[in-house]
């Protein structure tokens, strides 16, 4: 794999802007860093990035798995983040769900993901974007 | 909305079976129950359903929002669940990510969701199924 390969982004279901946005990211080829391996380090990095992006962390839960690997979740006032790391293969599965799909929330999500990407340095990124919730017309009777 | 309307299920990206499976569910028209409103009640219900389905809960984090609404996450040994409830509108956004897409994990996820659905009783359900991780051929150079 080369570092120059372009990211792949898949967009699913464009809906009205008041609905939620969910990014499902797969990051490949992350170097075996302390942040990838250690729950406490990854938690500090995530909380700091969220705060710097103006997002309020209500609480977080990070679990260390043996021999290595982390599962972490962060609850925000109107969002959640979940991250799974596999240091042996350099794979990371990352979720960011924001209940409201606004320009502000999109900008904040982008800042957090860009910051975390700088830290974990994946070689290749695959992102699926899903709008959560469906419009009124879809929930009413046909 | 009528209770007889058929569920809508969207399947995205079918991949090899060793990769993860992620269900993103939107549940509409849930009655305003204690389980929908109260973080502690919802946590007990989720943990019990997971245990009954043979899944090991490592830890959980449930936050009560005011005036009502819950955000909860549960970390499992190779999975996570996230749930957001809006009691005022009867809307629930539910995520279940299992790192390995096996027959066993699919059966367990189905049992948990079926059990939770019996408790929260949504009128209409929209589920998006995303296979997480991409195959080796997609991560190698073209």
JSON list of N, CA, C and O in Angstrom, two decimals, chain B residues 101-124:
[
{"chain": "B", "resi": 101, "resn": "UNK", "atom": "N", "xyz": [-18.27, -10.89, 11.40]},
{"chain": "B", "resi": 101, "resn": "UNK", "atom": "CA", "xyz": [-19.56, -11.21, 10.81]},
{"chain": "B", "resi": 101, "resn": "UNK", "atom": "C", "xyz": [-19.66, -12.72, 10.64]},
{"chain": "B", "resi": 101, "resn": "UNK", "atom": "O", "xyz": [-19.35, -13.26, 9.58]},
{"chain": "B", "resi": 102, "resn": "UNK", "atom": "N", "xyz": [-20.08, -13.40, 11.69]},
{"chain": "B", "resi": 102, "resn": "UNK", "atom": "CA", "xyz": [-20.25, -14.85, 11.65]},
{"chain": "B", "resi": 102, "resn": "UNK", "atom": "C", "xyz": [-21.73, -15.18, 11.85]},
{"chain": "B", "resi": 102, "resn": "UNK", "atom": "O", "xyz": [-22.52, -14.32, 12.25]},
{"chain": "B", "resi": 103, "resn": "UNK", "atom": "N", "xyz": [-22.06, -16.44, 11.60]},
{"chain": "B", "resi": 103, "resn": "UNK", "atom": "CA", "xyz": [-23.44, -16.88, 11.79]},
{"chain": "B", "resi": 103, "resn": "UNK", "atom": "C", "xyz": [-23.85, -16.66, 13.26]},
{"chain": "B", "resi": 103, "resn": "UNK", "atom": "O", "xyz": [-24.95, -16.21, 13.55]},
{"chain": "B", "resi": 104, "resn": "UNK", "atom": "N", "xyz": [-22.92, -16.98, 14.17]},
{"chain": "B", "resi": 104, "resn": "UNK", "atom": "CA", "xyz": [-23.21, -16.82, 15.59]},
{"chain": "B", "resi": 104, "resn": "UNK", "atom": "C", "xyz": [-23.44, -15.37, 15.98]},
{"chain": "B", "resi": 104, "resn": "UNK", "atom": "O", "xyz": [-24.35, -15.05, 16.74]},
{"chain": "B", "resi": 105, "resn": "UNK", "atom": "N", "xyz": [-22.57, -14.47, 15.47]},
{"chain": "B", "resi": 105, "resn": "UNK", "atom": "CA", "xyz": [-22.72, -13.07, 15.87]},
{"chain": "B", "resi": 105, "resn": "UNK", "atom": "C", "xyz": [-23.98, -12.48, 15.27]},
{"chain": "B", "resi": 105, "resn": "UNK", "atom": "O", "xyz": [-24.69, -11.72, 15.91]},
{"chain": "B", "resi": 106, "resn": "UNK", "atom": "N", "xyz": [-24.31, -12.88, 14.05]},
{"chain": "B", "resi": 106, "resn": "UNK", "atom": "CA", "xyz": [-25.55, -12.40, 13.43]},
{"chain": "B", "resi": 106, "resn": "UNK", "atom": "C", "xyz": [-26.77, -12.87, 14.22]},
{"chain": "B", "resi": 106, "resn": "UNK", "atom": "O", "xyz": [-27.73, -12.12, 14.42]},
{"chain": "B", "resi": 107, "resn": "UNK", "atom": "N", "xyz": [-26.74, -14.13, 14.65]},
{"chain": "B", "resi": 107, "resn": "UNK", "atom": "CA", "xyz": [-27.87, -14.67, 15.41]},
{"chain": "B", "resi": 107, "resn": "UNK", "atom": "C", "xyz": [-28.02, -13.94, 16.73]},
{"chain": "B", "resi": 107, "resn": "UNK", "atom": "O", "xyz": [-29.13, -13.60, 17.16]},
{"chain": "B", "resi": 108, "resn": "UNK", "atom": "N", "xyz": [-26.89, -13.65, 17.38]},
{"chain": "B", "resi": 108, "resn": "UNK", "atom": "CA", "xyz": [-26.93, -12.96, 18.67]},
{"chain": "B", "resi": 108, "resn": "UNK", "atom": "C", "xyz": [-27.45, -11.53, 18.49]},
{"chain": "B", "resi": 108, "resn": "UNK", "atom": "O", "xyz": [-28.30, -11.06, 19.27]},
{"chain": "B", "resi": 109, "resn": "UNK", "atom": "N", "xyz": [-26.95, -10.84, 17.47]},
{"chain": "B", "resi": 109, "resn": "UNK", "atom": "CA", "xyz": [-27.42, -9.47, 17.20]},
{"chain": "B", "resi": 109, "resn": "UNK", "atom": "C", "xyz": [-28.93, -9.48, 16.95]},
{"chain": "B", "resi": 109, "resn": "UNK", "atom": "O", "xyz": [-29.67, -8.65, 17.48]},
{"chain": "B", "resi": 110, "resn": "UNK", "atom": "N", "xyz": [-29.38, -10.44, 16.17]},
{"chain": "B", "resi": 110, "resn": "UNK", "atom": "CA", "xyz": [-30.82, -10.53, 15.86]},
{"chain": "B", "resi": 110, "resn": "UNK", "atom": "C", "xyz": [-31.65, -10.76, 17.12]},
{"chain": "B", "resi": 110, "resn": "UNK", "atom": "O", "xyz": [-32.71, -10.15, 17.29]},
{"chain": "B", "resi": 111, "resn": "UNK", "atom": "N", "xyz": [-31.14, -11.62, 17.99]},
{"chain": "B", "resi": 111, "resn": "UNK", "atom": "CA", "xyz": [-31.89, -11.89, 19.23]},
{"chain": "B", "resi": 111, "resn": "UNK", "atom": "C", "xyz": [-31.98, -10.64, 20.10]},
{"chain": "B", "resi": 111, "resn": "UNK", "atom": "O", "xyz": [-33.04, -10.33, 20.65]},
{"chain": "B", "resi": 112, "resn": "UNK", "atom": "N", "xyz": [-30.87, -9.92, 20.21]},
{"chain": "B", "resi": 112, "resn": "UNK", "atom": "CA", "xyz": [-30.86, -8.71, 21.05]},
{"chain": "B", "resi": 112, "resn": "UNK", "atom": "C", "xyz": [-31.82, -7.66, 20.47]},
{"chain": "B", "resi": 112, "resn": "UNK", "atom": "O", "xyz": [-32.63, -7.08, 21.20]},
{"chain": "B", "resi": 113, "resn": "UNK", "atom": "N", "xyz": [-31.74, -7.44, 19.17]},
{"chain": "B", "resi": 113, "resn": "UNK", "atom": "CA", "xyz": [-32.60, -6.42, 18.57]},
{"chain": "B", "resi": 113, "resn": "UNK", "atom": "C", "xyz": [-34.07, -6.82, 18.66]},
{"chain": "B", "resi": 113, "resn": "UNK", "atom": "O", "xyz": [-34.93, -5.97, 18.93]},
{"chain": "B", "resi": 114, "resn": "UNK", "atom": "N", "xyz": [-34.35, -8.10, 18.47]},
{"chain": "B", "resi": 114, "resn": "UNK", "atom": "CA", "xyz": [-35.74, -8.56, 18.57]},
{"chain": "B", "resi": 114, "resn": "UNK", "atom": "C", "xyz": [-36.26, -8.36, 19.99]},
{"chain": "B", "resi": 114, "resn": "UNK", "atom": "O", "xyz": [-37.40, -7.94, 20.21]},
{"chain": "B", "resi": 115, "resn": "UNK", "atom": "N", "xyz": [-35.41, -8.65, 20.97]},
{"chain": "B", "resi": 115, "resn": "UNK", "atom": "CA", "xyz": [-35.82, -8.49, 22.36]},
{"chain": "B", "resi": 115, "resn": "UNK", "atom": "C", "xyz": [-36.05, -7.03, 22.72]},
{"chain": "B", "resi": 115, "resn": "UNK", "atom": "O", "xyz": [-37.05, -6.68, 23.37]},
{"chain": "B", "resi": 116, "resn": "UNK", "atom": "N", "xyz": [-35.15, -6.17, 22.25]},
{"chain": "B", "resi": 116, "resn": "UNK", "atom": "CA", "xyz": [-35.29, -4.74, 22.56]},
{"chain": "B", "resi": 116, "resn": "UNK", "atom": "C", "xyz": [-36.50, -4.14, 21.84]},
{"chain": "B", "resi": 116, "resn": "UNK", "atom": "O", "xyz": [-37.18, -3.26, 22.37]},
{"chain": "B", "resi": 117, "resn": "UNK", "atom": "N", "xyz": [-36.76, -4.67, 20.68]},
{"chain": "B", "resi": 117, "resn": "UNK", "atom": "CA", "xyz": [-37.93, -4.20, 19.93]},
{"chain": "B", "resi": 117, "resn": "UNK", "atom": "C", "xyz": [-39.23, -4.55, 20.64]},
{"chain": "B", "resi": 117, "resn": "UNK", "atom": "O", "xyz": [-40.19, -3.79, 20.63]},
{"chain": "B", "resi": 118, "resn": "UNK", "atom": "N", "xyz": [-39.25, -5.72, 21.26]},
{"chain": "B", "resi": 118, "resn": "UNK", "atom": "CA", "xyz": [-40.43, -6.12, 22.03]},
{"chain": "B", "resi": 118, "resn": "UNK", "atom": "C", "xyz": [-40.66, -5.18, 23.20]},
{"chain": "B", "resi": 118, "resn": "UNK", "atom": "O", "xyz": [-41.79, -4.93, 23.61]},
{"chain": "B", "resi": 119, "resn": "UNK", "atom": "N", "xyz": [-39.57, -4.70, 23.77]},
{"chain": "B", "resi": 119, "resn": "UNK", "atom": "CA", "xyz": [-39.68, -3.80, 24.93]},
{"chain": "B", "resi": 119, "resn": "UNK", "atom": "C", "xyz": [-40.07, -2.38, 24.49]},
{"chain": "B", "resi": 119, "resn": "UNK", "atom": "O", "xyz": [-40.96, -1.76, 25.09]},
{"chain": "B", "resi": 120, "resn": "UNK", "atom": "N", "xyz": [-39.44, -1.87, 23.44]},
{"chain": "B", "resi": 120, "resn": "UNK", "atom": "CA", "xyz": [-39.65, -0.46, 23.05]},
{"chain": "B", "resi": 120, "resn": "UNK", "atom": "C", "xyz": [-40.82, -0.29, 22.08]},
{"chain": "B", "resi": 120, "resn": "UNK", "atom": "O", "xyz": [-41.31, 0.82, 21.91]},
{"chain": "B", "resi": 121, "resn": "UNK", "atom": "N", "xyz": [-41.21, -1.35, 21.43]},
{"chain": "B", "resi": 121, "resn": "UNK", "atom": "CA", "xyz": [-42.40, -1.40, 20.56]},
{"chain": "B", "resi": 121, "resn": "UNK", "atom": "C", "xyz": [-42.50, -0.28, 19.53]},
{"chain": "B", "resi": 121, "resn": "UNK", "atom": "O", "xyz": [-43.47, 0.48, 19.50]},
{"chain": "B", "resi": 122, "resn": "UNK", "atom": "N", "xyz": [-41.51, -0.14, 18.65]},
{"chain": "B", "resi": 122, "resn": "UNK", "atom": "CA", "xyz": [-41.62, 0.87, 17.59]},
{"chain": "B", "resi": 122, "resn": "UNK", "atom": "C", "xyz": [-42.73, 0.50, 16.61]},
{"chain": "B", "resi": 122, "resn": "UNK", "atom": "O", "xyz": [-43.00, -0.68, 16.38]},
{"chain": "B", "resi": 123, "resn": "UNK", "atom": "N", "xyz": [-43.34, 1.54, 16.04]},
{"chain": "B", "resi": 123, "resn": "UNK", "atom": "CA", "xyz": [-44.39, 1.32, 15.03]},
{"chain": "B", "resi": 123, "resn": "UNK", "atom": "C", "xyz": [-43.76, 0.98, 13.69]},
{"chain": "B", "resi": 123, "resn": "UNK", "atom": "O", "xyz": [-44.27, 0.18, 12.92]},
{"chain": "B", "resi": 124, "resn": "UNK", "atom": "N", "xyz": [-42.61, 1.60, 13.41]},
{"chain": "B", "resi": 124, "resn": "UNK", "atom": "CA", "xyz": [-41.95, 1.35, 12.14]},
{"chain": "B", "resi": 124, "resn": "UNK", "atom": "C", "xyz": [-40.44, 1.33, 12.33]},
{"chain": "B", "resi": 124, "resn": "UNK", "atom": "O", "xyz": [-39.91, 2.08, 13.16]}
]
